[in-house]
Coordinates of C-alpha atoms and ligand atoms in Angstrom, one line a residue:
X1 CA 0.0 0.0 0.0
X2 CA 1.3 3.3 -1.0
X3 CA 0.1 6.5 1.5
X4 CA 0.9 9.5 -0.1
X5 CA 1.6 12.8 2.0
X6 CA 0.7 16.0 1.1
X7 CA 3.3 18.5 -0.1
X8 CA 2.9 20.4 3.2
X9 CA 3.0 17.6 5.3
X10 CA 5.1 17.7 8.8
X11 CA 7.8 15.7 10.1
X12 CA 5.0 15.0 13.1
X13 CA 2.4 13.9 10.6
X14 CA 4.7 11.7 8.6
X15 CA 6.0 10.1 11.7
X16 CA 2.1 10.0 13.1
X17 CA 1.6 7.6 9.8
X18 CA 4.6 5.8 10.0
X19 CA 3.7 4.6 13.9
X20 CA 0.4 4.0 12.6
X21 CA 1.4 2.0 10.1
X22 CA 4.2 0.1 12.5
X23 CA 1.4 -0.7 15.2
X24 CA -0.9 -2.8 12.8
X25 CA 2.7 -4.9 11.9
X26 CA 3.5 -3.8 9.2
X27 CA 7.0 -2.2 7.5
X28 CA 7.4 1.3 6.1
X29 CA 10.0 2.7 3.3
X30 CA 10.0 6.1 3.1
X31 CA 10.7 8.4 -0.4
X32 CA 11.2 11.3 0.8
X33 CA 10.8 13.8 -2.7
X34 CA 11.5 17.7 -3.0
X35 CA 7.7 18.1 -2.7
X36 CA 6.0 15.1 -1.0
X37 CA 7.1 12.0 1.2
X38 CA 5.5 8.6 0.0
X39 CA 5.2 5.7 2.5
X40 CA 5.2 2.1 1.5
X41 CA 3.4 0.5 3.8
X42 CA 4.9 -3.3 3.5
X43 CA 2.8 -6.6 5.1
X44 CA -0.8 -7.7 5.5
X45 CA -2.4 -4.6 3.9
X46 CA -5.1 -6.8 2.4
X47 CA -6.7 -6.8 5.7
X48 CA -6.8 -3.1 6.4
X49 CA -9.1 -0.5 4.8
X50 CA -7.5 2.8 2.6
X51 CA -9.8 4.6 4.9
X52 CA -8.1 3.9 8.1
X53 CA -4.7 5.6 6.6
X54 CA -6.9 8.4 4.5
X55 CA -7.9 10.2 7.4
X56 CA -4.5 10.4 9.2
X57 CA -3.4 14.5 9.3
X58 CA -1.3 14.9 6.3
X59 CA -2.2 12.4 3.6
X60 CA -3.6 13.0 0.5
X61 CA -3.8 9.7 -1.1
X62 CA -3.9 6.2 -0.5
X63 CA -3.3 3.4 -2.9
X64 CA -3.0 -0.2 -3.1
X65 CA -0.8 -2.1 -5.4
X66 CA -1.8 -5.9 -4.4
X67 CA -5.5 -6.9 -5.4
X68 CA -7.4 -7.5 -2.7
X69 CA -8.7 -11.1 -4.1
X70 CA -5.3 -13.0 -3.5
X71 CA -6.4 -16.7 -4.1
X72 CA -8.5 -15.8 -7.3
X73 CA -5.8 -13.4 -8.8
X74 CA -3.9 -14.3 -11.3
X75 CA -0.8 -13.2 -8.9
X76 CA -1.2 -16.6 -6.9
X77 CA -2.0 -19.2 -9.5
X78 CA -0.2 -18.3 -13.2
X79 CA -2.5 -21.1 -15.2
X80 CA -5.7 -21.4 -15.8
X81 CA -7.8 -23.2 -13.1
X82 CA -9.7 -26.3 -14.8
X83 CA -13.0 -26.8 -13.1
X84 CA -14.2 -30.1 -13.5
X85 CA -18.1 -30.9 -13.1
X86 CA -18.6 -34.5 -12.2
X87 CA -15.6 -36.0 -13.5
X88 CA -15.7 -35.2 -17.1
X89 CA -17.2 -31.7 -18.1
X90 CA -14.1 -29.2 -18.1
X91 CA -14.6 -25.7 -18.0
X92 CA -11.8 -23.5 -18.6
X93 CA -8.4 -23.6 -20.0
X94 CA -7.7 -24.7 -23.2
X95 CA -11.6 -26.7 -23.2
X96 CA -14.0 -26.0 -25.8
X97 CA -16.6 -23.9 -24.2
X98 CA -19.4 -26.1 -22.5
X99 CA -23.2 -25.2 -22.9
X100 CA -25.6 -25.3 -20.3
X101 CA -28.9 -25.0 -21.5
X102 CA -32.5 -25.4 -20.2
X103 CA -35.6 -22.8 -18.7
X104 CA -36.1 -20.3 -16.3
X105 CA -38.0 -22.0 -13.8
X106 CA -38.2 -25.7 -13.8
X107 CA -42.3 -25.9 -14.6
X108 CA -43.4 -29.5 -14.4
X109 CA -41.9 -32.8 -15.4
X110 CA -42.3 -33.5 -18.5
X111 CA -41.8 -29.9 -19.9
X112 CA -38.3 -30.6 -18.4
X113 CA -37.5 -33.9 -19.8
X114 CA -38.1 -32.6 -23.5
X115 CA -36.0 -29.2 -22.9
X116 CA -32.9 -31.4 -21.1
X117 CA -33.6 -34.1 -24.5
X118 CA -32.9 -31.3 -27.0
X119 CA -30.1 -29.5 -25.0
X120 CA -28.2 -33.1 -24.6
X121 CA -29.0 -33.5 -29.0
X122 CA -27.8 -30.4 -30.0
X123 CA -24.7 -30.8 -27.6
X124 CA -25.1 -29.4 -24.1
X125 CA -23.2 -30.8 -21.5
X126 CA -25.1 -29.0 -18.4
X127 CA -29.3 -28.6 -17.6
X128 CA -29.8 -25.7 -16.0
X129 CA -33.3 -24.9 -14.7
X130 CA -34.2 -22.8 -11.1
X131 CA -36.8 -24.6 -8.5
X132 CA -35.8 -21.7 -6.2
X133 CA -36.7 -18.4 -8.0
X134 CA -35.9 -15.0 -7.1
X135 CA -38.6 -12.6 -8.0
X136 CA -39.2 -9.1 -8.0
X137 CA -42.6 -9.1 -7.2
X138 CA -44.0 -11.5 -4.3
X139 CA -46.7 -12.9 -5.7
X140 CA -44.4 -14.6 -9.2
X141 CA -43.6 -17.4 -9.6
X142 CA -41.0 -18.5 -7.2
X143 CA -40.2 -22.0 -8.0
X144 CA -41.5 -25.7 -7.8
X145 CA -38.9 -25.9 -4.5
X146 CA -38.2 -29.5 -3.5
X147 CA -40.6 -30.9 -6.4
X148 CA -38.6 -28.8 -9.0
X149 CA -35.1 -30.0 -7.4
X150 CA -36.9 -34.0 -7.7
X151 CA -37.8 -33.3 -11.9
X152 CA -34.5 -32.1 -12.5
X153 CA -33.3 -35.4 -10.7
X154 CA -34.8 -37.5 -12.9
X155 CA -33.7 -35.0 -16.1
X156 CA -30.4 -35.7 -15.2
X157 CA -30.8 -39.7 -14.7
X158 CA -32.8 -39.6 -18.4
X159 CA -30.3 -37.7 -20.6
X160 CA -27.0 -38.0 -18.1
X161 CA -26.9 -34.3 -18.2
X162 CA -25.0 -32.7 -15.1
X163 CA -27.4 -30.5 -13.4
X164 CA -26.8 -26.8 -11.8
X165 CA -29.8 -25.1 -10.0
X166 CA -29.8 -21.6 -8.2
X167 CA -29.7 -21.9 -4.1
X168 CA -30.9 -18.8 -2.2
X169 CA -31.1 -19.8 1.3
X170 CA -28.4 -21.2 3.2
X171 CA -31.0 -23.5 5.3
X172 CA -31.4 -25.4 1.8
X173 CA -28.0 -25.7 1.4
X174 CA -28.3 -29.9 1.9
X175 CA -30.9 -30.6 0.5
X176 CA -29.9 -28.4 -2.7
X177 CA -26.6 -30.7 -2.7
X178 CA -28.8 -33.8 -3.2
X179 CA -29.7 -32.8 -6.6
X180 CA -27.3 -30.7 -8.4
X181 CA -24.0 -31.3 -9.5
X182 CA -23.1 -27.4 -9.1
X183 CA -24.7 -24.7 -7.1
X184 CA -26.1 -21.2 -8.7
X185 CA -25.3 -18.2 -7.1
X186 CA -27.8 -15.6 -8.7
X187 CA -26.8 -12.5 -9.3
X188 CA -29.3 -11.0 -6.3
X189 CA -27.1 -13.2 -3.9
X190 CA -23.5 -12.0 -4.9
X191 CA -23.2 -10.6 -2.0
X192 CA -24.7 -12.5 0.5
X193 CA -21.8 -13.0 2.4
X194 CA -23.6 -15.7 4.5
X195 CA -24.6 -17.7 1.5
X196 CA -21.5 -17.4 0.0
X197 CA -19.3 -18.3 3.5
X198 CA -21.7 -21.9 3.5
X199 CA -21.1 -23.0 -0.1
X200 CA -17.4 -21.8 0.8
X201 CA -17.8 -25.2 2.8
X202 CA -19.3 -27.1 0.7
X203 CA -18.4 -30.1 -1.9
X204 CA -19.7 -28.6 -4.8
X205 CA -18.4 -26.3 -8.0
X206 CA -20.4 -23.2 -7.7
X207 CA -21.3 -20.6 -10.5
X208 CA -20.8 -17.1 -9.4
X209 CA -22.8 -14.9 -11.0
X210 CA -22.2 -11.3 -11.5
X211 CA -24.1 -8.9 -9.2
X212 CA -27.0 -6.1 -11.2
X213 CA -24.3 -3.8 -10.7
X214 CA -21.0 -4.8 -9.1
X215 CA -17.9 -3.8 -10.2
X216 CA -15.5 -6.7 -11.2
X217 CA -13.6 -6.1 -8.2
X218 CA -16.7 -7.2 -6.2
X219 CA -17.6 -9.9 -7.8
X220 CA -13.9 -10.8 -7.5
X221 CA -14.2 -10.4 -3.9
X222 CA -17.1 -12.7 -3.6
X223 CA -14.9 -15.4 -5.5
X224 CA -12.7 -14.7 -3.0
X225 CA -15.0 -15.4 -0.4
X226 CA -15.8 -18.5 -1.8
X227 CA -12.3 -19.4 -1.4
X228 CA -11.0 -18.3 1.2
X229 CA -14.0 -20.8 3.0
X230 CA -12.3 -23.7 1.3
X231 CA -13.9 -24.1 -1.7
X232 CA -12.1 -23.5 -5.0
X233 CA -14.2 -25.1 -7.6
X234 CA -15.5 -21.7 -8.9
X235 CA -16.6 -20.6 -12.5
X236 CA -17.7 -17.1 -12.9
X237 CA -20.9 -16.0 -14.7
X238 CA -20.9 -12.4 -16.5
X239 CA -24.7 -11.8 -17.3
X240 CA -25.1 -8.6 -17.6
X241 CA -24.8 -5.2 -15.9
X242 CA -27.5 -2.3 -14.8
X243 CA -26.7 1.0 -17.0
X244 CA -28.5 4.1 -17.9
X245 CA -30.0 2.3 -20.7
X246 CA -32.6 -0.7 -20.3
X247 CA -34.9 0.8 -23.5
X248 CA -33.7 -2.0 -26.1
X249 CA -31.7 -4.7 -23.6
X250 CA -32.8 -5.7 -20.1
X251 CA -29.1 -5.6 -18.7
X252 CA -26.1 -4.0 -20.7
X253 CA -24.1 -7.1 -21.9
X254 CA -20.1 -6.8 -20.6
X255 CA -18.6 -8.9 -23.0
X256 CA -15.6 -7.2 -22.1
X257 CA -15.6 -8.6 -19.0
X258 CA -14.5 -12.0 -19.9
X259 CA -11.5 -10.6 -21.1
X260 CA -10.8 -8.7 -18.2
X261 CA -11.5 -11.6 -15.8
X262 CA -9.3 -13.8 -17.9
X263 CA -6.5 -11.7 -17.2
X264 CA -7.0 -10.6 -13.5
X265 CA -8.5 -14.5 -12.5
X266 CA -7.4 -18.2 -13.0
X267 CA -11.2 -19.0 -13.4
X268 CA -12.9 -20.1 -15.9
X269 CA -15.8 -17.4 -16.9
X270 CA -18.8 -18.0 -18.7
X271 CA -21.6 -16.2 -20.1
X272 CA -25.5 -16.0 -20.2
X273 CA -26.2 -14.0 -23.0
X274 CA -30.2 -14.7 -22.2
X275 CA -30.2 -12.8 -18.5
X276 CA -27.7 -10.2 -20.4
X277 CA -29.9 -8.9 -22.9
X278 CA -33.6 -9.8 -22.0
X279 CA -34.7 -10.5 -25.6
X280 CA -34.8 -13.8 -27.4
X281 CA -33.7 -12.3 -30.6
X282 CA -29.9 -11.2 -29.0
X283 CA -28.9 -14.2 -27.6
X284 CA -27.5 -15.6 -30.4
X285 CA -26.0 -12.6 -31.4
X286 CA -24.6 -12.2 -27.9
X287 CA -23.7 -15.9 -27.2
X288 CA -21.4 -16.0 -30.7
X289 CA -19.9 -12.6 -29.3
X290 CA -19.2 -13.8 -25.8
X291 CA -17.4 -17.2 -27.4
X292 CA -15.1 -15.4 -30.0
X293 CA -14.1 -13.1 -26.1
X294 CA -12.9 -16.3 -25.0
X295 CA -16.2 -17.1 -23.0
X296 CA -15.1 -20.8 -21.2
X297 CA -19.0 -21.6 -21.2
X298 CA -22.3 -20.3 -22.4
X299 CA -25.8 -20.6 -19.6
X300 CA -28.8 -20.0 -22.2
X301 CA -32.5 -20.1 -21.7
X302 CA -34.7 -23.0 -23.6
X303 CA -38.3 -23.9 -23.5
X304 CA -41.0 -25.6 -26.1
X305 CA -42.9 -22.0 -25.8
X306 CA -41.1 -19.4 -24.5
X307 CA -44.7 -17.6 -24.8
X308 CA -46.2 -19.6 -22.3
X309 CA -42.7 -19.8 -20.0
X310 CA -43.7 -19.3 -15.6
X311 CA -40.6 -16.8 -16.0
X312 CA -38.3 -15.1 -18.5
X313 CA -40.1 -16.4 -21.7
X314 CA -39.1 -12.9 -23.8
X315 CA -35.1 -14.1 -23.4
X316 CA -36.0 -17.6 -23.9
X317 CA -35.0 -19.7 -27.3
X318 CA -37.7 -21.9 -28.6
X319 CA -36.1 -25.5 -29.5
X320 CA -35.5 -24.4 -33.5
X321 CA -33.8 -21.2 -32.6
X322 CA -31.4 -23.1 -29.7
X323 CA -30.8 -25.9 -32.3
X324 CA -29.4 -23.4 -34.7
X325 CA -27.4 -21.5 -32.2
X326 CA -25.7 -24.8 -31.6
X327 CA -25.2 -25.5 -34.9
X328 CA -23.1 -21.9 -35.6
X329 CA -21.6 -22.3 -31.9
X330 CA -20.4 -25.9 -33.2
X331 CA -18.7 -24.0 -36.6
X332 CA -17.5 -21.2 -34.4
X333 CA -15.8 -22.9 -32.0
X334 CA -13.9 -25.0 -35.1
X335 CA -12.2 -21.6 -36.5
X336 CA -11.5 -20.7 -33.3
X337 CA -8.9 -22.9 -32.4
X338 CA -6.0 -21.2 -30.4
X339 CA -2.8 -20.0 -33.3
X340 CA 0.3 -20.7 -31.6
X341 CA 2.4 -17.4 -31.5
Ligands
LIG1 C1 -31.5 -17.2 -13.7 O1 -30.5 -17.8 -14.0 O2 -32.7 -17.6 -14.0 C2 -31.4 -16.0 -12.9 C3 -32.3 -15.6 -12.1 O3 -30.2 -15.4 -13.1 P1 -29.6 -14.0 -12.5 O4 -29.3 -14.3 -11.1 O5 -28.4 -13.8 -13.4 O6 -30.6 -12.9 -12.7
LIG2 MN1 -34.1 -16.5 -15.8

């Protein structure tokens, strides 16, 4: 951490920071300019605020040059992290990105079993499908619960699809385990440090998704979190930001992101180009987009009738338009393949 003094500064300030800095255990070089004296402030800093050394008499700036998000930076691990999803679905690295595919809201049974037949077909390796729903308004639809978690069960013993379904409340943290091969964090929950801290403990790859409107350092953090609890089977989910403008997209897709997470992370990142943009008819668009980034994954909604979908039917593909967006993902992904420098 880097305290910058201000030009006027005293000797009694500068030595005010400098035991300040000592007392929390921590070393201090001193650059002592014409103008200004900068302090490094050498040790633990990850665990101390800039605020505590911003409002010391005499300092004008305080900067950090360590990210705070140690085990998910780049800095700690140089390779990409491959997450594995019950023993053979790879995300990340050098792996062809996988596909997740399936509805909103897991609706009944059968609906289910004819979305998870056609993702598996056209080449998905993952269901997706929420029986714990977070809605806006109270009175949505907020998910079959333990039925929902039960027809994704028997989804996945059908088609031999690996299952991942949104948890919300720690207190269904077991019985969520029972029935998913990797745990949803929506993007409402990125911060709910207690949810995070208890699938921290847990056996289970989680997706993080990206908060409405956190900064990539935040959602960095709550990887970290994650982590630092024990668990390090993580794959990130950009899907979409809040901006000024919602008019013609639900969220404002940040394709960029994947790059940037690629180079600040070891994680594998994916992308839901369905929560992203809101609108049926930009998925593909966006899901092509987010691959040629270097997306490690894609999580896209499917249903028979997106028109008559329980939640999110306007982002939804119908089984013809998914089936396509396979069939250019498929030719993407062949021109794609990494040119050795
Ligand atoms: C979902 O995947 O259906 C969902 C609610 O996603 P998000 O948390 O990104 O809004
Ligand atoms: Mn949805």
């Amino acid at each position: 951490m880097i305290i910058i003094m201000e030009p006027n500064a005293s000797e009694e300030q500068i030595q005010n920071v400098v035991n300040h800095v000592h007392s929390l255990g921590m070393r201090t070089v001193l650059n002592c300019g014409v103008i200004q004296t900068v302090i490094a402030a050498i040790g633990e800093t990850p665990k101390y605020s800039t605020d505590q050394f911003e409002i010391l008499d005499g300092v004008r700036k305080v900067e950090r040059i360590q990210v705070p998000f140690k085990l998910v930076s780049r800095d700690s691990h140089h390779d990409d992290s491959v997450i594995t999803v019950r023993n053979n679905i790879k995300f990340g690295g050098d792996n062809p990105p996988v596909i997740i595919a399936g509805p909103c809201s897991v609706e009944n049974e059968e609906n289910l079993i004819a979305i998870a037949k056609i993702a598996k077909e056209c080449g998905a390796k993952m269901l997706r499908g929420g029986a714990f729903k977070p809605r806006t308004g109270p009175r949505m639809f907020e998910g079959l619960g333990k039925l929902g978690l039960q027809f994704l069960d028997v989804a996945r013993k059908q088609t031999g699809l690996a299952v991942v379904t949104e948890i919300m409340d720690v207190r269904d943290l077991d019985l969520v385990c029972e029935f998913t091969d990797m745990l949803q964090i929506g993007a409402r929950n990125m911060q709910n440090f207690t949810l995070l801290n208890e699938v921290g403990r847990a056996d289970k790859p989680v997706l993080l998704k990206r908060g409405l409107s956190a900064t990539i350092d935040e959602w960095l953090l709550a990887a970290e979190r994650i982590m630092d609890k024990g668990n390090s089977k993580i794959i990130l989910c950009e899907r979409g930001i809040r901006t000024f403008d919602n008019k013609y997209t639900r969220n404002t897709a940040d394709i960029a992101a994947i790059p940037v997470i690629k180079r600040l992370s070891h994680l594998p990142v994916i992308f839901d180009p369905s929560h992203a943009t809101g609108k049926w008819n930009l998925v593909a668009p966006l899901a092509k987009a987010a691959v040629v980034a270097g997306a490690h994954g894609l999580i896209i909604e499917v249903h028979p009738d997106p028109e008559k979908a329980l939640s999110d039917g306007a982002q939804t593909l119908n089984f013809d338009n998914f089936k396509l967006l396979c069939r250019e993902l498929e030719k993407l992904v062949s021109v794609l393949s990494p040119v050795k420098s």
